[in-house]
XYZ file of C-alpha atoms in Angstrom:
558
model
C 4.888 23.243 -26.490
C 4.523 26.252 -24.235
C 5.548 25.496 -20.658
C 2.896 26.049 -18.040
C 3.179 27.010 -14.397
C 1.492 24.290 -12.396
C -0.978 25.453 -9.797
C 0.138 23.268 -6.948
C -1.895 24.566 -4.053
C -5.480 25.591 -3.662
C -4.273 28.807 -2.063
C -2.285 29.563 -5.203
C -5.389 28.968 -7.289
C -7.233 31.357 -5.026
C -4.573 34.015 -5.615
C -5.116 33.766 -9.349
C -8.881 33.943 -9.022
C -8.958 36.686 -6.390
C -6.033 38.950 -7.158
C -7.813 41.811 -5.396
C -7.201 40.109 -2.030
C -3.574 40.516 -1.070
C -1.814 37.286 -0.173
C 0.393 38.244 2.755
C 1.071 35.268 5.052
C 2.993 35.678 8.316
C 6.694 36.240 7.688
C 9.165 33.408 8.223
C 12.563 34.235 9.642
C 15.671 33.059 7.796
C 18.280 31.239 9.848
C 20.966 30.136 7.343
C 22.692 26.767 7.627
C 25.451 26.146 5.061
C 26.417 22.644 3.882
C 28.881 21.488 1.261
C 27.637 18.323 -0.425
C 29.697 16.679 -3.160
C 31.520 19.950 -3.661
C 28.335 22.012 -3.940
C 27.696 24.728 -1.355
C 24.052 24.782 -0.258
C 22.382 27.295 2.042
C 19.232 26.235 3.897
C 17.475 29.185 5.504
C 14.678 27.191 7.076
C 16.167 24.081 8.633
C 15.056 25.335 12.026
C 11.494 24.457 10.988
C 12.357 20.723 11.021
C 12.129 20.534 14.817
C 8.401 19.885 15.219
C 8.638 19.962 19.025
C 10.177 23.440 19.149
C 7.576 25.846 20.643
C 8.544 28.452 18.062
C 7.890 25.971 15.229
C 4.557 24.997 16.772
C 3.561 28.655 16.953
C 4.750 29.276 13.363
C 2.667 26.348 12.121
C -0.459 27.587 13.900
C -0.091 31.093 12.481
C 0.398 29.798 8.934
C -2.595 27.480 9.256
C -4.867 30.145 10.705
C -3.896 32.606 7.992
C -4.456 30.005 5.279
C -7.958 29.225 6.533
C -8.785 32.930 6.794
C -7.490 33.592 3.277
C -9.418 30.705 1.758
C -12.613 31.815 3.485
C -12.211 35.264 1.910
C -11.288 34.136 -1.586
C -12.909 30.779 -2.258
C -16.488 30.251 -3.310
C -18.327 27.920 -0.964
C -19.424 24.547 -2.376
C -21.851 23.175 0.225
C -23.147 20.408 -2.055
C -19.623 19.174 -2.744
C -18.733 19.340 0.937
C -21.896 17.483 1.901
C -21.282 14.789 -0.708
C -17.739 14.108 0.480
C -18.843 14.141 4.125
C -21.623 11.667 3.356
C -19.141 9.326 1.679
C -16.733 9.487 4.611
C -19.566 8.796 7.062
C -20.923 5.740 5.255
C -21.071 2.370 6.919
C -17.957 0.330 6.106
C -17.973 -3.429 5.638
C -14.691 -5.046 4.702
C -14.348 -8.114 2.470
C -15.092 -11.554 3.887
C -11.907 -13.091 5.271
C -11.796 -16.895 5.085
C -9.489 -18.534 7.638
C -9.683 -22.309 7.820
C -13.406 -23.003 7.867
C -14.165 -19.716 9.600
C -15.255 -16.376 8.135
C -14.471 -12.924 9.549
C -15.335 -9.351 8.625
C -14.293 -5.876 9.741
C -17.149 -3.392 10.117
C -17.491 0.266 11.039
C -21.005 1.680 11.204
C -21.800 5.372 11.016
C -21.045 6.862 14.416
C -18.635 4.123 15.480
C -15.350 5.405 16.855
C -13.313 2.399 15.692
C -13.521 -0.665 13.455
C -15.075 -3.795 14.962
C -14.423 -7.412 14.036
C -17.165 -9.987 13.558
C -17.250 -13.688 12.842
C -20.048 -15.170 10.745
C -21.481 -18.461 12.002
C -24.557 -20.027 10.350
C -25.235 -16.736 8.592
C -25.229 -14.737 11.820
C -22.699 -12.002 12.601
C -21.184 -12.241 16.075
C -19.108 -9.386 17.500
C -15.777 -10.711 18.784
C -13.606 -7.583 19.014
C -14.324 -3.922 19.734
C -11.366 -1.745 20.808
C -13.765 0.826 22.257
C -14.439 -1.673 25.045
C -10.840 -1.006 26.126
C -11.145 2.767 25.861
C -14.587 4.428 25.637
C -12.911 7.571 24.251
C -12.031 5.606 21.119
C -8.316 6.339 21.230
C -7.321 2.658 20.990
C -7.386 1.284 17.438
C -6.726 -2.102 15.884
C -3.362 -2.206 14.115
C -3.351 -5.860 13.043
C -5.050 -9.241 13.401
C -3.244 -12.592 13.175
C -5.443 -15.697 13.058
C -4.322 -19.246 13.725
C -4.517 -21.511 10.665
C -7.792 -23.013 11.858
C -9.239 -19.580 12.647
C -10.217 -20.589 16.176
C -8.003 -18.012 17.888
C -6.716 -14.559 17.061
C -3.911 -12.325 18.249
C -5.082 -8.735 17.885
C -2.574 -5.880 18.000
C -3.883 -2.559 19.262
C -2.274 0.833 19.794
C -3.313 4.031 21.517
C -3.419 7.426 19.815
C -1.353 6.258 16.848
C 1.623 5.152 18.926
C 4.083 2.781 17.267
C 4.029 0.403 20.246
C 1.335 -2.292 20.344
C -0.359 -4.496 22.899
C -1.422 -7.955 21.683
C -4.736 -9.365 22.912
C -5.527 -13.075 22.527
C -9.152 -14.055 21.930
C -11.342 -17.056 21.215
C -12.883 -16.211 17.846
C -16.228 -17.847 18.622
C -16.907 -15.931 21.813
C -14.520 -12.975 21.761
C -13.309 -13.864 25.241
C -9.634 -13.318 26.038
C -7.687 -16.565 26.363
C -4.379 -15.242 27.755
C -2.945 -12.168 29.394
C -2.166 -9.389 26.874
C 1.400 -9.017 25.621
C 2.634 -5.422 25.862
C 5.444 -3.605 24.077
C 5.292 -5.244 20.659
C 5.787 -4.244 17.042
C 4.917 -7.474 15.238
C 3.267 -10.836 15.905
C 3.073 -14.026 13.845
C 1.756 -17.449 14.804
C 4.027 -20.453 14.389
C 2.933 -23.524 12.476
C 2.012 -25.404 15.677
C -0.467 -22.617 16.572
C 0.849 -22.695 20.153
C 3.968 -20.572 19.745
C 4.617 -17.270 18.023
C 7.332 -14.984 16.701
C 7.050 -11.630 18.474
C 8.949 -8.449 17.684
C 9.332 -6.294 20.779
C 9.376 -2.508 20.849
C 9.371 0.236 23.462
C 8.754 3.942 23.048
C 12.456 4.471 23.696
C 13.208 2.120 20.781
C 10.980 4.308 18.608
C 12.520 7.581 19.778
C 16.105 6.375 19.383
C 15.420 4.359 16.205
C 16.957 1.204 17.584
C 17.002 -2.064 15.608
C 14.080 -4.267 16.631
C 14.512 -7.753 18.103
C 12.335 -10.800 17.442
C 11.656 -13.599 19.924
C 10.092 -17.072 19.962
C 7.525 -17.518 22.725
C 4.848 -19.935 23.836
C 1.604 -17.986 23.781
C 0.523 -17.370 27.348
C 4.023 -17.364 28.814
C 5.519 -14.154 30.206
C 7.922 -12.396 27.876
C 10.802 -13.264 30.213
C 10.557 -16.851 28.962
C 10.916 -15.850 25.296
C 13.928 -16.963 23.238
C 15.780 -14.483 21.030
C 15.761 -15.477 17.338
C 16.947 -12.460 15.351
C 17.515 -8.764 14.799
C 19.151 -6.405 12.319
C 22.409 -4.509 12.453
C 20.748 -1.386 11.062
C 17.477 0.094 12.315
C 16.510 0.906 8.719
C 16.407 -2.806 7.905
C 13.797 -5.337 8.963
C 14.094 -8.891 10.265
C 11.598 -11.504 9.089
C 10.851 -15.097 10.045
C 7.995 -17.417 9.054
C 7.110 -21.104 9.144
C 5.950 -22.754 5.928
C 2.541 -24.301 6.384
C 2.992 -27.007 3.761
C 6.572 -27.997 4.488
C 8.780 -28.507 7.529
C 11.123 -25.544 7.036
C 11.289 -22.021 8.411
C 12.708 -19.027 6.549
C 14.282 -16.006 8.198
C 16.407 -13.110 7.085
C 17.126 -9.424 6.934
C 16.269 -6.918 4.269
C 15.708 -3.330 3.279
C 13.510 -1.819 0.593
C 15.663 -3.153 -2.235
C 17.521 -6.273 -1.088
C 17.513 -9.125 1.401
C 19.183 -12.251 2.701
C 17.418 -15.547 3.455
C 18.243 -18.388 5.835
C 16.488 -21.750 6.131
C 16.132 -23.973 9.197
C 13.945 -26.935 10.247
C 10.634 -25.746 11.670
C 10.818 -25.718 15.454
C 14.584 -25.293 15.549
C 15.911 -22.148 17.184
C 19.417 -22.580 15.811
C 20.669 -20.109 13.237
C 19.644 -21.323 9.799
C 21.633 -22.075 6.680
C 22.232 -19.043 4.439
C 20.618 -19.808 1.076
C 20.533 -16.318 -0.459
C 22.172 -12.940 0.084
C 22.244 -9.830 -2.075
C 22.809 -6.101 -1.682
C 20.940 -5.377 -4.914
C 18.093 -7.873 -5.244
C 15.350 -9.652 -3.316
C 14.134 -13.241 -3.119
C 10.924 -14.557 -1.557
C 10.897 -18.350 -1.043
C 7.920 -20.596 -0.357
C 8.355 -24.266 0.513
C 5.770 -26.831 -0.549
C 6.675 -30.426 0.193
C 10.251 -31.034 -0.913
C 10.480 -28.043 -3.253
C 11.305 -24.387 -2.830
C 9.611 -21.899 -5.153
C 11.348 -18.518 -5.213
C 10.050 -15.311 -6.784
C 13.054 -13.036 -7.303
C 14.241 -10.009 -9.248
C 17.860 -11.226 -9.082
C 19.201 -10.420 -12.571
C 15.573 -10.182 -13.684
C 14.156 -6.646 -13.183
C 10.614 -7.825 -13.995
C 11.041 -10.875 -11.698
C 11.039 -14.587 -12.456
C 10.114 -17.805 -10.662
C 12.879 -20.206 -9.692
C 12.802 -23.642 -8.066
C 15.154 -25.691 -5.890
C 15.212 -28.967 -3.995
C 14.707 -28.621 -0.251
C 17.863 -30.681 0.352
C 19.947 -28.326 -1.820
C 18.383 -24.899 -1.226
C 21.417 -22.672 -1.872
C 21.194 -20.029 -4.588
C 23.736 -21.837 -6.775
C 21.242 -24.709 -7.091
C 18.246 -22.590 -8.096
C 16.835 -23.260 -11.564
C 14.604 -21.023 -13.659
C 11.055 -22.371 -13.706
C 9.230 -19.419 -15.286
C 11.607 -16.925 -16.931
C 11.394 -13.161 -16.824
C 9.152 -11.610 -19.461
C 8.541 -8.118 -20.802
C 5.796 -7.611 -18.190
C 6.105 -7.376 -14.406
C 5.494 -10.616 -12.475
C 3.498 -9.360 -9.480
C 2.473 -12.553 -7.700
C 2.616 -16.334 -7.994
C 0.232 -18.949 -6.585
C 1.142 -22.645 -6.522
C -1.728 -25.162 -6.661
C -1.363 -28.983 -6.716
C -1.650 -29.046 -10.509
C -0.737 -25.608 -11.802
C 1.066 -22.326 -11.245
C -0.966 -19.122 -11.533
C 1.063 -16.010 -12.400
C -0.277 -12.496 -11.937
C 1.284 -9.782 -14.066
C 0.188 -6.555 -15.702
C 0.338 -5.220 -19.234
C -0.145 -1.503 -19.789
C -1.261 -1.207 -16.136
C -4.063 -3.783 -16.499
C -3.949 -7.008 -14.463
C -3.679 -10.443 -16.068
C -3.551 -14.067 -14.897
C -1.759 -16.861 -16.765
C -1.810 -20.608 -16.098
C 1.416 -22.661 -16.232
C 1.959 -26.322 -15.509
C 4.213 -27.379 -12.631
C 7.166 -27.676 -15.029
C 6.867 -24.009 -15.994
C 5.222 -24.538 -19.386
C 2.802 -21.781 -20.303
C -0.649 -23.259 -20.869
C -3.080 -20.398 -21.451
C -4.321 -17.035 -20.233
C -6.866 -17.173 -17.418
C -9.661 -14.703 -18.231
C -10.742 -12.393 -15.442
C -14.440 -12.176 -14.563
C -14.247 -8.501 -15.549
C -11.458 -6.122 -16.439
C -9.974 -4.392 -13.446
C -7.080 -4.321 -11.031
C -6.292 -7.416 -8.968
C -5.717 -6.525 -5.344
C -4.781 -10.033 -4.267
C -4.835 -13.624 -5.482
C -4.778 -16.562 -3.070
C -5.335 -20.307 -2.996
C -7.087 -22.235 -0.221
C -5.447 -25.658 -0.301
C -7.946 -27.257 2.086
C -10.971 -26.076 0.121
C -9.213 -26.267 -3.279
C -10.448 -22.798 -4.200
C -8.802 -19.811 -5.841
C -9.777 -16.297 -4.714
C -9.110 -12.904 -6.257
C -10.077 -9.400 -5.191
C -10.856 -7.105 -8.096
C -11.607 -3.393 -8.295
C -12.506 -0.956 -11.081
C -12.821 2.823 -11.284
C -16.589 2.698 -10.789
C -17.215 -0.410 -8.678
C -16.208 -1.254 -5.130
C -13.800 -4.157 -4.552
C -15.258 -7.558 -5.366
C -14.104 -11.006 -4.325
C -14.411 -13.803 -6.879
C -13.857 -17.525 -6.303
C -13.271 -20.450 -8.639
C -12.205 -24.076 -8.614
C -8.885 -24.939 -10.304
C -10.788 -27.779 -11.954
C -12.710 -25.468 -14.302
C -11.480 -21.900 -13.546
C -15.026 -20.529 -13.753
C -15.349 -17.417 -11.626
C -18.269 -16.768 -9.299
C -18.911 -13.570 -7.373
C -18.260 -14.291 -3.704
C -18.638 -10.864 -2.101
C -19.040 -7.208 -2.975
C -19.518 -4.234 -0.741
C -22.331 -2.069 -2.075
C -22.266 1.675 -1.511
C -25.063 4.184 -2.167
C -22.900 6.144 -4.587
C -24.194 6.637 -8.116
C -21.277 5.888 -10.453
C -23.423 5.050 -13.496
C -22.565 8.273 -15.331
C -18.846 8.174 -14.514
C -16.214 6.648 -16.794
C -12.580 5.765 -16.202
C -9.980 5.618 -18.959
C -6.377 4.469 -19.205
C -4.478 6.656 -21.644
C -0.846 7.401 -22.499
C 1.058 10.615 -23.132
C 4.636 11.491 -24.078
C 6.999 12.956 -21.498
C 9.869 15.393 -22.029
C 12.401 12.716 -23.052
C 9.951 10.786 -25.228
C 8.937 8.211 -22.610
C 5.401 6.831 -22.859
C 3.619 7.444 -19.535
C 0.284 5.893 -18.486
C -2.427 8.029 -16.934
C -5.872 7.445 -15.429
C -8.550 9.952 -16.398
C -11.887 9.680 -14.581
C -14.785 11.957 -15.551
C -18.473 12.161 -16.350
C -19.498 10.267 -19.463
C -20.961 13.423 -21.004
C -17.779 15.455 -20.588
C -17.174 18.212 -23.140
C -13.604 18.570 -24.385
C -13.767 22.350 -24.392
C -10.776 23.104 -22.173
C -12.968 24.404 -19.369
C -13.143 21.454 -16.969
C -11.626 21.714 -13.475
C -8.931 19.073 -12.954
C -7.489 17.493 -9.825
C -4.054 16.176 -10.820
C -2.447 13.797 -8.328
C 0.659 11.592 -8.437
C 3.201 9.779 -6.250
C 6.168 8.513 -8.261
C 8.331 6.643 -5.795
C 9.208 3.526 -3.824
C 7.956 1.154 -6.537
C 4.403 2.247 -5.760
C 2.685 2.294 -9.126
C -0.828 3.331 -10.079
C -3.586 0.735 -10.350
C -7.233 1.177 -11.288
C -9.063 1.823 -8.030
C -12.519 2.786 -6.872
C -13.033 6.545 -7.243
C -16.146 6.802 -5.051
C -14.511 9.381 -2.780
C -14.129 11.727 -5.764
C -17.665 11.094 -7.084
C -19.176 14.388 -5.833
C -16.384 16.364 -7.534
C -16.665 14.347 -10.758
C -20.470 14.545 -10.825
C -20.137 18.325 -10.499
C -18.037 18.381 -13.683
C -14.541 17.812 -12.363
C -11.921 15.435 -13.735
C -9.552 13.381 -11.590
C -6.225 12.574 -13.252
C -3.549 10.211 -11.944
C -0.389 9.697 -14.040
C 1.956 6.763 -13.423
C 5.125 8.835 -13.350
C 8.563 7.267 -13.087
C 9.621 6.085 -9.661
C 6.720 3.654 -9.427
C 6.652 0.095 -10.752
C 4.279 0.529 -13.688
C 6.782 -1.059 -16.080
C 9.103 -2.872 -13.712
C 12.341 -2.059 -11.963
C 13.730 0.124 -14.764
C 10.719 2.427 -14.468
C 11.388 2.614 -10.743
C 15.111 3.325 -11.083
C 14.508 5.943 -13.777
C 12.623 8.024 -11.208
C 15.031 8.078 -8.281
C 18.306 9.600 -7.120
C 20.144 11.316 -9.991
C 17.183 10.558 -12.289
C 14.501 11.995 -10.007
C 13.942 14.885 -12.403
C 12.246 12.379 -14.721
C 9.414 12.045 -12.177
C 8.904 15.788 -12.123
C 9.079 16.095 -15.914
C 6.514 13.302 -16.306
C 4.168 15.204 -14.012
C 4.555 18.502 -15.851
C 4.106 16.756 -19.206
C 0.806 15.318 -18.001
C -0.530 18.783 -17.198
C 0.583 20.039 -20.613
C -1.050 17.014 -22.288
C -4.349 17.698 -20.491
C -4.358 21.234 -21.889
C -3.386 20.120 -25.391
C -6.167 17.503 -25.453
C -8.738 20.109 -24.357
C -9.554 18.513 -21.023
C -8.805 21.742 -19.196
C -6.762 24.922 -19.122
C -3.873 26.135 -16.966
C -6.008 28.134 -14.534
C -8.264 25.158 -13.785
C -5.605 22.636 -12.707
C -4.981 21.970 -9.037
C -2.268 19.469 -8.100
C -2.317 17.283 -5.011
C 0.305 15.012 -3.471
C 1.049 13.412 -0.133
C 4.167 11.828 1.387
C 6.484 11.200 -1.572
C 3.874 13.008 -3.653
C 4.294 15.958 -1.306
C 7.925 16.206 -2.366
C 6.658 16.212 -5.940
C 4.448 19.181 -5.056
C 7.471 21.013 -3.650
C 9.384 20.440 -6.865
C 6.424 21.581 -8.955
C 5.991 24.731 -6.890
C 9.642 25.714 -7.217
C 10.418 24.539 -10.769
C 7.220 25.451 -12.568
């Protein structure tokens, strides 16, 4: 197949379409820095641009931006209808899913014109405002960064930050009235209630900690006490790692440990004890996530099981050597596990699509658990007090829905759906597969109008990520609706580096194998042309964060 040159930036597309307008951005000076890495001599002419605080870099950025806007205004056709459609979507009222905590219900809402998200509680069918960060700062620069409710839902610890800072202040409120119950706690990074609902685990952080990338420290504190009375419980040796600690609600043990993106260690201690716990697991390659219910530990782990498996141990003998396989690894990725009094519900995915399977408490597979509709499961949870199972489900053309069922009959009922005034009736989403350079089968989402013509003339927005085990899942494409309704196609391949097919798929797209991610991306563009979705001149590629690195590779390699 003929190789194509990917059009990775809208400005590049403009150059092709408007060759008569010379593309002559402000010049960038070269300031060579030479490194020798693994015996290879590398020259970097533009490392000086990495210092974002350098006045010269700030000025360079402004000039490049201003020129880019000017160039686009000269070369790009205006699309006021498309712009208006996207703006209307972004300015819609937002209502988050209903959040059940104990016997209480909460919801996050942002109406058109609001500067920040507000939090409401629903009592007897009436919404009551309990938290509005704008009350703290009328300019709207303070935003909510997290909410931790007590188990009964009667109180909340709300973390807020100003202007995107990485240092929070925690506010304590009564969730029936919204009134503050204690003095705020400043200089935090994380907050978690303890089982007794009177104490908490608090991770402290200052701006100096952020600037110098210091390891964070976690403390045990009685809510309402000054931080000087807090007791140190843990930290990490390396700032890149994270420390975690949590009480188990349905057992009398507390787990703590340290981990990075790929591995962790776990200690166990009696709940309420501040002594260092017993080490029950440690690995530099794998992760384990234990949950204690009664006298048993259930552990989801990828230790010697790339697709993960569920193991079990007695609380009195919790060390790794005593773990036994309860549900073995399979050919599909085990994404989540929920333990009910009479069954184990396993969430996995096959060819990108979510599935649920019911097992008995001895690990015997009983039967598949049909979903209320085909889509991607965002979360699955079990309310032990109410004996109800909840799932959130989303499709390409419908907003996230929450379904509920009883484990007695497993019959789903729609619990909540956010309705948006976006017409998706003539839009279809497909999951397809194509072959990459080395023969690998790669999944791809293709979302378009139902009446699409496969004539090779459709504009395509091609976007991908390919890293950090972040795989593609069917999601609501309402944001792209104006573009799709105008005849565009949105394409999202699940390139290697994600977790579409487990840990091997992830590892095959990183480090020395990173080129696989890039090749998967290029192969998708070539497949789109071969299948008559589009042509080379009508593809624009988009990527952010790790996907931004992908764009850099595409721009330089192809």
